[in-house]
Amino acid sequence: MTDLRIAPAALAVWVAAWLLTGPGAGWTGPAVWAAAALVAATCLHLLLAAVLTRRVGRPAVAHAALATACALAVTVSAHVQLAGRAPLGDLAEQRVTVTLTGLVVSQPEPFSFAPGSFAPGAGQYRWVLAARTIEARGVGSAARAHVQVLSSTAPRYGATVTLSGALRPADPGAAEAARLTADGASEIRAPPAGLRVLDTHRTALLDVTDPLSAQGRGLVPGAAIGDTTRLPDDLAEEMRSTGLAHITAVSGGHFAVVVAVLTLLCSLARLPRPARVALVALAALAFVALVRPEPAVLRAAVMAAFALTGVAIGRPSQSVPALAASVVGLLVVDPWLARSFGFALSAAATGGLVLLAAPLAARLAPWTGDAAAFALAVPLAAQAACGPVLVLLDPSVSTVSVLANLLAAPALVPATLLGLVATVLAPELPMLAGLVAWAASGATWWIAAVAHWCAALPGAVVPWLGGPPGALLLAALTGVVLWVVLRHAPRPGWPESWRTAARSSLREALTTRRRRLTRARVVALLAAGSVAVLVVVVAVPRLAVRPGIPRDWLVVACDVGQGDALALRTGPTSAVVVDVGPDGPAAGRCLDELGVARVDLLVLSHFHADHVGGLEPVLAGREVAAALVSPVPEPAANAAATGAALAAAGVPVGVARTGDRGTAGYLTWQVLLAGAGEGANDSSIVLAARTGGLDVLALGDLEDAGQAELVPLAGQTDVVKVAHHGSAVQSRALAERLRPAVALVSSGRDNDYGHPTDEALDLYAGLGAAVVRTDQCGTVALVVRGQEVSLAGC
């Protein structure tokens, strides 16, 4: 029987950690006292029950006490860690320039802003620093928080470095307290000797795989050590859409291969049990350091530790308690793992395999045989468990993931094992390691071929409702299907007459069932088959066609002709909207296509007609929670008409002031400048916003005076809406200060103003920005998937 006693504690800890690490979670102090009170109450209940009845309290109460105690532990941990990272968070809100010293705790990865189309982030690396000291405004102090760093150089993992740059706020709920962009990091202490040796093996593996084909160069290091830096973008997308991305994400499968091989070698060497446990433990630690302790790796490593402990004491551990205990322990140490998709997918996949694989195999075995049943049950269980989590990452469902995993399964172990052997041999025996890596590339070729073939099937990926509603809907549907399939005992399988017919011959089978197969049944079967073919060939491909703007858009520049309309996502059906374009339905139609039913904040940068003319359709089509307008009501007629329209719609209106700030959903915003100069253009509201990991700056129609005043207030940003539709009035000092990765230019086709000008386009392109124009591309969107940002719609 499955032991679920620790499962409630794991769920309680996960929920508590997720709530405590969310945006604005300043209530950890009261939560500690509340959790402590619950623990005391449940323990008192158990004590009284033991005294009065001379028996231990009921199991349900004992489980509640355990869950509450674990929740208290994670609450205390989150409270202490939030207090330690508060100083860095406060400085980040003020965008203070600091000097940090700390430890590199993640493998630096090349950061490409938009793979496949443009790469303004080329030559930069993203990594995490565990800050230990901070110097700001001439004052040095101790620090204890993680900072996400974007730098032009890649420091060595495990090194102690120092670097300087301007802090910026981290994403809400992020494990890091702040973000920092730096030119480089100076190493002041080398990594430990063991890490330097492992780095040599990582580098040597990349060297020996360099002569291989594109798929081999990317997949052999990916399957062996989780290094995907050279994986081709098209292959990465095909693997993601077919459910094969887990092959390059080191987790339980890799640990299983390592442990199985070492156990076999120990058995052949006839080593005693203590020596076997010690050897496997050391190898597991070395493997974690080699592939880096990412969330999924940590989960697999802790579960492996429980298994080794069970072997050492002669009591093999059960999978479900080991998984639950691993979740509890890791979340207490790092509550932010509750918000890690990698950790969630790893735990969900393991839980699905442990709880669902055996029952599903038992249902399938009478129909397919034991071996085929197990092969099918594993991907089915993993897909059922991971599907709702994957929907949160990408609002789509893969219909071929089970097939792809079934076809790719024979190549997984050879690819992983040969890749690891090549990693071990590469520094000392590069020629032999190259041969082994070449053999591994044969296995990865099959994986790449399966991914390519399955991704090309009609209806391989179908759109799904995004966000938590989509995840809950998929989880509910999956639960219903599993309940229907698993509620009864396994059935006997195919009728015996069918088995006999299959064993004899197809002719005998047709003869046996000829009487039943009447003409009417033949016609019905042909009709049903024709309908099924029609659905597969026609309907499914149409369902799989994505709209021009993906459902997981973050920033959209609407094509409204000669004007501005920018949408910044705040939730599944909500957004902050900056300007509404000229008179006409274009802005309202754009928001309808994006599915925006609620505007959390409507920012009207100034009152020129090309920025406020499309107000009526925007107000008529959705709920607008609040509006923010320029402090200079010019032109007066437009300002009066705008105010009347907002008042008639019952929209609360505020006048923007420099320094105003707020939040909307998962977006944070700040008015960097408002009413900077004379005239409507230079009175534009300059809005800085952050949504989904992107920093966005909308410059309105600022001219010389306004842009000059903005220079000392602004910092580097990811996306800038270029001032005044790309007119010739552009401040080089401001552009160099911003250094955006993407420059959005909103202008009309064949307009009479000559927008955008060559001077504006050359200025931002010369700084490495990807210049995107609505007059050429129409409505364009930026999306973030994983750690990559890309452009859609152009």
PDB file of N, CA, C and O in Angstrom, residues 101-160:
ATOM      1  N   THR A 101      30.114  42.027  -3.615  1.00  0.00           N
ATOM      2  CA  THR A 101      31.067  40.925  -3.549  1.00  0.00           C
ATOM      3  C   THR A 101      30.317  39.679  -3.102  1.00  0.00           C
ATOM      4  O   THR A 101      29.515  39.744  -2.159  1.00  0.00           O
ATOM      5  N   GLY A 102      30.567  38.580  -3.777  1.00  0.00           N
ATOM      6  CA  GLY A 102      29.852  37.366  -3.410  1.00  0.00           C
ATOM      7  C   GLY A 102      30.303  36.171  -4.226  1.00  0.00           C
ATOM      8  O   GLY A 102      31.305  36.216  -4.956  1.00  0.00           O
ATOM      9  N   LEU A 103      29.519  35.106  -4.135  1.00  0.00           N
ATOM     10  CA  LEU A 103      29.845  33.820  -4.742  1.00  0.00           C
ATOM     11  C   LEU A 103      28.968  33.573  -5.957  1.00  0.00           C
ATOM     12  O   LEU A 103      27.750  33.806  -5.912  1.00  0.00           O
ATOM     13  N   VAL A 104      29.566  33.098  -7.045  1.00  0.00           N
ATOM     14  CA  VAL A 104      28.805  32.731  -8.245  1.00  0.00           C
ATOM     15  C   VAL A 104      28.139  31.380  -7.988  1.00  0.00           C
ATOM     16  O   VAL A 104      28.821  30.364  -7.825  1.00  0.00           O
ATOM     17  N   VAL A 105      26.802  31.371  -7.942  1.00  0.00           N
ATOM     18  CA  VAL A 105      26.091  30.155  -7.538  1.00  0.00           C
ATOM     19  C   VAL A 105      25.239  29.565  -8.651  1.00  0.00           C
ATOM     20  O   VAL A 105      24.411  28.691  -8.400  1.00  0.00           O
ATOM     21  N   SER A 106      25.403  30.024  -9.868  1.00  0.00           N
ATOM     22  CA  SER A 106      24.742  29.376 -11.003  1.00  0.00           C
ATOM     23  C   SER A 106      25.679  29.400 -12.191  1.00  0.00           C
ATOM     24  O   SER A 106      26.563  30.256 -12.281  1.00  0.00           O
ATOM     25  N   GLN A 107      25.501  28.456 -13.091  1.00  0.00           N
ATOM     26  CA  GLN A 107      26.341  28.389 -14.274  1.00  0.00           C
ATOM     27  C   GLN A 107      25.988  29.541 -15.212  1.00  0.00           C
ATOM     28  O   GLN A 107      24.838  29.660 -15.643  1.00  0.00           O
ATOM     29  N   PRO A 108      26.924  30.446 -15.537  1.00  0.00           N
ATOM     30  CA  PRO A 108      26.612  31.524 -16.480  1.00  0.00           C
ATOM     31  C   PRO A 108      26.167  30.961 -17.815  1.00  0.00           C
ATOM     32  O   PRO A 108      26.787  30.053 -18.365  1.00  0.00           O
ATOM     33  N   GLU A 109      25.080  31.518 -18.333  1.00  0.00           N
ATOM     34  CA  GLU A 109      24.533  31.047 -19.600  1.00  0.00           C
ATOM     35  C   GLU A 109      24.474  32.203 -20.581  1.00  0.00           C
ATOM     36  O   GLU A 109      24.112  33.324 -20.205  1.00  0.00           O
ATOM     37  N   PRO A 110      24.825  31.964 -21.850  1.00  0.00           N
ATOM     38  CA  PRO A 110      24.685  33.030 -22.853  1.00  0.00           C
ATOM     39  C   PRO A 110      23.242  33.508 -22.903  1.00  0.00           C
ATOM     40  O   PRO A 110      22.308  32.716 -22.862  1.00  0.00           O
ATOM     41  N   PHE A 111      23.085  34.809 -22.973  1.00  0.00           N
ATOM     42  CA  PHE A 111      21.750  35.398 -22.967  1.00  0.00           C
ATOM     43  C   PHE A 111      21.492  36.016 -24.319  1.00  0.00           C
ATOM     44  O   PHE A 111      22.147  36.971 -24.721  1.00  0.00           O
ATOM     45  N   SER A 112      20.538  35.442 -25.040  1.00  0.00           N
ATOM     46  CA  SER A 112      20.140  35.964 -26.347  1.00  0.00           C
ATOM     47  C   SER A 112      18.742  36.499 -26.242  1.00  0.00           C
ATOM     48  O   SER A 112      17.819  35.777 -25.867  1.00  0.00           O
ATOM     49  N   PHE A 113      18.563  37.776 -26.551  1.00  0.00           N
ATOM     50  CA  PHE A 113      17.261  38.401 -26.331  1.00  0.00           C
ATOM     51  C   PHE A 113      16.197  37.840 -27.243  1.00  0.00           C
ATOM     52  O   PHE A 113      15.056  37.689 -26.866  1.00  0.00           O
ATOM     53  N   ALA A 114      16.559  37.526 -28.463  1.00  0.00           N
ATOM     54  CA  ALA A 114      15.558  37.034 -29.400  1.00  0.00           C
ATOM     55  C   ALA A 114      16.185  36.036 -30.345  1.00  0.00           C
ATOM     56  O   ALA A 114      16.717  36.395 -31.380  1.00  0.00           O
ATOM     57  N   PRO A 115      16.144  34.760 -30.004  1.00  0.00           N
ATOM     58  CA  PRO A 115      16.817  33.766 -30.831  1.00  0.00           C
ATOM     59  C   PRO A 115      16.193  33.633 -32.207  1.00  0.00           C
ATOM     60  O   PRO A 115      14.982  33.680 -32.352  1.00  0.00           O
ATOM     61  N   GLY A 116      17.053  33.511 -33.203  1.00  0.00           N
ATOM     62  CA  GLY A 116      16.572  33.223 -34.538  1.00  0.00           C
ATOM     63  C   GLY A 116      16.222  34.444 -35.352  1.00  0.00           C
ATOM     64  O   GLY A 116      16.184  34.381 -36.573  1.00  0.00           O
ATOM     65  N   SER A 117      15.942  35.591 -34.745  1.00  0.00           N
ATOM     66  CA  SER A 117      15.560  36.751 -35.526  1.00  0.00           C
ATOM     67  C   SER A 117      16.499  37.916 -35.300  1.00  0.00           C
ATOM     68  O   SER A 117      16.959  38.538 -36.229  1.00  0.00           O
ATOM     69  N   PHE A 118      16.805  38.223 -34.062  1.00  0.00           N
ATOM     70  CA  PHE A 118      17.797  39.243 -33.761  1.00  0.00           C
ATOM     71  C   PHE A 118      18.376  38.935 -32.397  1.00  0.00           C
ATOM     72  O   PHE A 118      17.778  38.217 -31.611  1.00  0.00           O
ATOM     73  N   ALA A 119      19.532  39.434 -32.121  1.00  0.00           N
ATOM     74  CA  ALA A 119      20.203  39.076 -30.872  1.00  0.00           C
ATOM     75  C   ALA A 119      20.956  40.266 -30.291  1.00  0.00           C
ATOM     76  O   ALA A 119      22.174  40.291 -30.247  1.00  0.00           O
ATOM     77  N   PRO A 120      20.233  41.313 -29.848  1.00  0.00           N
ATOM     78  CA  PRO A 120      20.932  42.445 -29.246  1.00  0.00           C
ATOM     79  C   PRO A 120      21.624  42.093 -27.953  1.00  0.00           C
ATOM     80  O   PRO A 120      22.484  42.813 -27.499  1.00  0.00           O
ATOM     81  N   GLY A 121      21.256  40.955 -27.333  1.00  0.00           N
ATOM     82  CA  GLY A 121      21.905  40.561 -26.093  1.00  0.00           C
ATOM     83  C   GLY A 121      23.108  39.663 -26.308  1.00  0.00           C
ATOM     84  O   GLY A 121      23.640  39.115 -25.371  1.00  0.00           O
ATOM     85  N   ALA A 122      23.519  39.486 -27.576  1.00  0.00           N
ATOM     86  CA  ALA A 122      24.636  38.594 -27.858  1.00  0.00           C
ATOM     87  C   ALA A 122      25.881  39.070 -27.120  1.00  0.00           C
ATOM     88  O   ALA A 122      26.152  40.253 -27.018  1.00  0.00           O
ATOM     89  N   GLY A 123      26.650  38.109 -26.635  1.00  0.00           N
ATOM     90  CA  GLY A 123      27.856  38.453 -25.907  1.00  0.00           C
ATOM     91  C   GLY A 123      27.633  38.732 -24.446  1.00  0.00           C
ATOM     92  O   GLY A 123      28.567  39.106 -23.745  1.00  0.00           O
ATOM     93  N   GLN A 124      26.420  38.545 -23.946  1.00  0.00           N
ATOM     94  CA  GLN A 124      26.126  38.750 -22.533  1.00  0.00           C
ATOM     95  C   GLN A 124      25.807  37.407 -21.881  1.00  0.00           C
ATOM     96  O   GLN A 124      25.392  36.446 -22.539  1.00  0.00           O
ATOM     97  N   TYR A 125      25.999  37.366 -20.570  1.00  0.00           N
ATOM     98  CA  TYR A 125      25.789  36.142 -19.808  1.00  0.00           C
ATOM     99  C   TYR A 125      24.918  36.453 -18.601  1.00  0.00           C
ATOM    100  O   TYR A 125      25.058  37.498 -17.957  1.00  0.00           O
ATOM    101  N   ARG A 126      24.036  35.508 -18.291  1.00  0.00           N
ATOM    102  CA  ARG A 126      23.155  35.677 -17.136  1.00  0.00           C
ATOM    103  C   ARG A 126      23.526  34.635 -16.085  1.00  0.00           C
ATOM    104  O   ARG A 126      23.684  33.458 -16.394  1.00  0.00           O
ATOM    105  N   TRP A 127      23.647  35.089 -14.823  1.00  0.00           N
ATOM    106  CA  TRP A 127      24.020  34.194 -13.739  1.00  0.00           C
ATOM    107  C   TRP A 127      23.536  34.791 -12.429  1.00  0.00           C
ATOM    108  O   TRP A 127      22.986  35.894 -12.397  1.00  0.00           O
ATOM    109  N   VAL A 128      23.730  34.033 -11.343  1.00  0.00           N
ATOM    110  CA  VAL A 128      23.230  34.450 -10.032  1.00  0.00           C
ATOM    111  C   VAL A 128      24.405  34.590  -9.075  1.00  0.00           C
ATOM    112  O   VAL A 128      25.277  33.706  -9.008  1.00  0.00           O
ATOM    113  N   LEU A 129      24.414  35.697  -8.350  1.00  0.00           N
ATOM    114  CA  LEU A 129      25.441  35.980  -7.362  1.00  0.00           C
ATOM    115  C   LEU A 129      24.835  35.885  -5.968  1.00  0.00           C
ATOM    116  O   LEU A 129      23.799  36.492  -5.688  1.00  0.00           O
ATOM    117  N   ALA A 130      25.464  35.113  -5.087  1.00  0.00           N
ATOM    118  CA  ALA A 130      25.096  35.110  -3.673  1.00  0.00           C
ATOM    119  C   ALA A 130      25.895  36.228  -3.004  1.00  0.00           C
ATOM    120  O   ALA A 130      27.061  36.060  -2.647  1.00  0.00           O
ATOM    121  N   ALA A 131      25.271  37.395  -2.865  1.00  0.00           N
ATOM    122  CA  ALA A 131      25.970  38.578  -2.358  1.00  0.00           C
ATOM    123  C   ALA A 131      26.304  38.403  -0.882  1.00  0.00           C
ATOM    124  O   ALA A 131      25.468  37.941  -0.091  1.00  0.00           O
ATOM    125  N   ARG A 132      27.513  38.790  -0.528  1.00  0.00           N
ATOM    126  CA  ARG A 132      27.949  38.724   0.869  1.00  0.00           C
ATOM    127  C   ARG A 132      28.317  40.095   1.431  1.00  0.00           C
ATOM    128  O   ARG A 132      28.164  40.330   2.620  1.00  0.00           O
ATOM    129  N   THR A 133      28.799  41.016   0.601  1.00  0.00           N
ATOM    130  CA  THR A 133      29.036  42.393   1.042  1.00  0.00           C
ATOM    131  C   THR A 133      28.499  43.340  -0.021  1.00  0.00           C
ATOM    132  O   THR A 133      28.473  42.996  -1.221  1.00  0.00           O
ATOM    133  N   ILE A 134      28.115  44.522   0.403  1.00  0.00           N
ATOM    134  CA  ILE A 134      27.578  45.526  -0.506  1.00  0.00           C
ATOM    135  C   ILE A 134      28.112  46.891  -0.099  1.00  0.00           C
ATOM    136  O   ILE A 134      28.171  47.223   1.086  1.00  0.00           O
ATOM    137  N   GLU A 135      28.502  47.658  -1.102  1.00  0.00           N
ATOM    138  CA  GLU A 135      28.934  49.038  -0.870  1.00  0.00           C
ATOM    139  C   GLU A 135      28.047  49.951  -1.698  1.00  0.00           C
ATOM    140  O   GLU A 135      27.999  49.847  -2.926  1.00  0.00           O
ATOM    141  N   ALA A 136      27.325  50.841  -1.013  1.00  0.00           N
ATOM    142  CA  ALA A 136      26.403  51.750  -1.679  1.00  0.00           C
ATOM    143  C   ALA A 136      26.498  53.113  -1.016  1.00  0.00           C
ATOM    144  O   ALA A 136      26.473  53.219   0.214  1.00  0.00           O
ATOM    145  N   ARG A 137      26.626  54.139  -1.849  1.00  0.00           N
ATOM    146  CA  ARG A 137      26.700  55.518  -1.344  1.00  0.00           C
ATOM    147  C   ARG A 137      27.833  55.703  -0.347  1.00  0.00           C
ATOM    148  O   ARG A 137      27.703  56.398   0.662  1.00  0.00           O
ATOM    149  N   GLY A 138      28.939  54.996  -0.615  1.00  0.00           N
ATOM    150  CA  GLY A 138      30.111  55.141   0.223  1.00  0.00           C
ATOM    151  C   GLY A 138      30.080  54.378   1.517  1.00  0.00           C
ATOM    152  O   GLY A 138      30.999  54.498   2.330  1.00  0.00           O
ATOM    153  N   VAL A 139      29.060  53.576   1.739  1.00  0.00           N
ATOM    154  CA  VAL A 139      28.915  52.824   2.984  1.00  0.00           C
ATOM    155  C   VAL A 139      28.923  51.338   2.658  1.00  0.00           C
ATOM    156  O   VAL A 139      28.174  50.871   1.799  1.00  0.00           O
ATOM    157  N   GLY A 140      29.784  50.577   3.352  1.00  0.00           N
ATOM    158  CA  GLY A 140      29.835  49.145   3.156  1.00  0.00           C
ATOM    159  C   GLY A 140      29.108  48.405   4.260  1.00  0.00           C
ATOM    160  O   GLY A 140      29.075  48.849   5.415  1.00  0.00           O
ATOM    161  N   SER A 141      28.499  47.279   3.913  1.00  0.00           N
ATOM    162  CA  SER A 141      27.769  46.488   4.901  1.00  0.00           C
ATOM    163  C   SER A 141      27.688  45.055   4.418  1.00  0.00           C
ATOM    164  O   SER A 141      27.963  44.744   3.255  1.00  0.00           O
ATOM    165  N   ALA A 142      27.300  44.183   5.339  1.00  0.00           N
ATOM    166  CA  ALA A 142      27.124  42.774   4.988  1.00  0.00           C
ATOM    167  C   ALA A 142      25.814  42.585   4.238  1.00  0.00           C
ATOM    168  O   ALA A 142      24.854  43.339   4.423  1.00  0.00           O
ATOM    169  N   ALA A 143      25.773  41.585   3.394  1.00  0.00           N
ATOM    170  CA  ALA A 143      24.559  41.272   2.637  1.00  0.00           C
ATOM    171  C   ALA A 143      24.357  39.769   2.641  1.00  0.00           C
ATOM    172  O   ALA A 143      25.308  38.997   2.777  1.00  0.00           O
ATOM    173  N   ARG A 144      23.132  39.366   2.481  1.00  0.00           N
ATOM    174  CA  ARG A 144      22.829  37.932   2.431  1.00  0.00           C
ATOM    175  C   ARG A 144      21.598  37.727   1.551  1.00  0.00           C
ATOM    176  O   ARG A 144      20.483  37.545   2.046  1.00  0.00           O
ATOM    177  N   ALA A 145      21.830  37.790   0.247  1.00  0.00           N
ATOM    178  CA  ALA A 145      20.733  37.624  -0.698  1.00  0.00           C
ATOM    179  C   ALA A 145      21.307  37.302  -2.068  1.00  0.00           C
ATOM    180  O   ALA A 145      22.485  37.561  -2.345  1.00  0.00           O
ATOM    181  N   HIS A 146      20.474  36.748  -2.916  1.00  0.00           N
ATOM    182  CA  HIS A 146      20.881  36.434  -4.278  1.00  0.00           C
ATOM    183  C   HIS A 146      20.512  37.583  -5.212  1.00  0.00           C
ATOM    184  O   HIS A 146      19.469  38.221  -5.048  1.00  0.00           O
ATOM    185  N   VAL A 147      21.369  37.826  -6.201  1.00  0.00           N
ATOM    186  CA  VAL A 147      21.163  38.881  -7.190  1.00  0.00           C
ATOM    187  C   VAL A 147      21.338  38.269  -8.571  1.00  0.00           C
ATOM    188  O   VAL A 147      22.322  37.554  -8.820  1.00  0.00           O
ATOM    189  N   GLN A 148      20.392  38.534  -9.451  1.00  0.00           N
ATOM    190  CA  GLN A 148      20.532  38.074 -10.835  1.00  0.00           C
ATOM    191  C   GLN A 148      21.381  39.078 -11.593  1.00  0.00           C
ATOM    192  O   GLN A 148      21.104  40.280 -11.580  1.00  0.00           O
ATOM    193  N   VAL A 149      22.426  38.582 -12.259  1.00  0.00           N
ATOM    194  CA  VAL A 149      23.400  39.459 -12.912  1.00  0.00           C
ATOM    195  C   VAL A 149      23.387  39.209 -14.414  1.00  0.00           C
ATOM    196  O   VAL A 149      23.309  38.059 -14.868  1.00  0.00           O
ATOM    197  N   LEU A 150      23.463  40.297 -15.176  1.00  0.00           N
ATOM    198  CA  LEU A 150      23.670  40.236 -16.619  1.00  0.00           C
ATOM    199  C   LEU A 150      24.987  40.949 -16.893  1.00  0.00           C
ATOM    200  O   LEU A 150      25.116  42.150 -16.617  1.00  0.00           O
ATOM    201  N   SER A 151      25.977  40.215 -17.402  1.00  0.00           N
ATOM    202  CA  SER A 151      27.313  40.788 -17.575  1.00  0.00           C
ATOM    203  C   SER A 151      27.873  40.420 -18.937  1.00  0.00           C
ATOM    204  O   SER A 151      27.402  39.488 -19.595  1.00  0.00           O
ATOM    205  N   SER A 152      28.900  41.168 -19.335  1.00  0.00           N
ATOM    206  CA  SER A 152      29.538  40.924 -20.631  1.00  0.00           C
ATOM    207  C   SER A 152      30.554  39.796 -20.562  1.00  0.00           C
ATOM    208  O   SER A 152      31.039  39.341 -21.598  1.00  0.00           O
ATOM    209  N   THR A 153      30.926  39.365 -19.362  1.00  0.00           N
ATOM    210  CA  THR A 153      31.861  38.254 -19.196  1.00  0.00           C
ATOM    211  C   THR A 153      31.221  37.180 -18.329  1.00  0.00           C
ATOM    212  O   THR A 153      30.316  37.461 -17.540  1.00  0.00           O
ATOM    213  N   ALA A 154      31.708  35.961 -18.478  1.00  0.00           N
ATOM    214  CA  ALA A 154      31.161  34.835 -17.723  1.00  0.00           C
ATOM    215  C   ALA A 154      32.155  34.416 -16.649  1.00  0.00           C
ATOM    216  O   ALA A 154      33.211  33.850 -16.966  1.00  0.00           O
ATOM    217  N   PRO A 155      31.863  34.670 -15.378  1.00  0.00           N
ATOM    218  CA  PRO A 155      32.766  34.206 -14.317  1.00  0.00           C
ATOM    219  C   PRO A 155      32.653  32.697 -14.139  1.00  0.00           C
ATOM    220  O   PRO A 155      31.710  32.062 -14.616  1.00  0.00           O
ATOM    221  N   ARG A 156      33.609  32.135 -13.427  1.00  0.00           N
ATOM    222  CA  ARG A 156      33.589  30.694 -13.189  1.00  0.00           C
ATOM    223  C   ARG A 156      32.640  30.361 -12.046  1.00  0.00           C
ATOM    224  O   ARG A 156      32.566  31.081 -11.039  1.00  0.00           O
ATOM    225  N   TYR A 157      31.925  29.269 -12.210  1.00  0.00           N
ATOM    226  CA  TYR A 157      31.004  28.811 -11.162  1.00  0.00           C
ATOM    227  C   TYR A 157      31.797  28.508  -9.891  1.00  0.00           C
ATOM    228  O   TYR A 157      32.824  27.828  -9.914  1.00  0.00           O
ATOM    229  N   GLY A 158      31.308  29.023  -8.762  1.00  0.00           N
ATOM    230  CA  GLY A 158      31.968  28.795  -7.490  1.00  0.00           C
ATOM    231  C   GLY A 158      33.028  29.811  -7.137  1.00  0.00           C
ATOM    232  O   GLY A 158      33.584  29.771  -6.033  1.00  0.00           O
ATOM    233  N   ALA A 159      33.331  30.756  -8.050  1.00  0.00           N
ATOM    234  CA  ALA A 159      34.333  31.777  -7.765  1.00  0.00           C
ATOM    235  C   ALA A 159      33.735  32.893  -6.909  1.00  0.00           C
ATOM    236  O   ALA A 159      32.532  33.151  -6.942  1.00  0.00           O
ATOM    237  N   THR A 160      34.581  33.570  -6.155  1.00  0.00           N
ATOM    238  CA  THR A 160      34.191  34.777  -5.432  1.00  0.00           C
ATOM    239  C   THR A 160      34.583  35.977  -6.282  1.00  0.00           C
ATOM    240  O   THR A 160      35.741  36.103  -6.679  1.00  0.00           O
TER     241      THR A 160
END
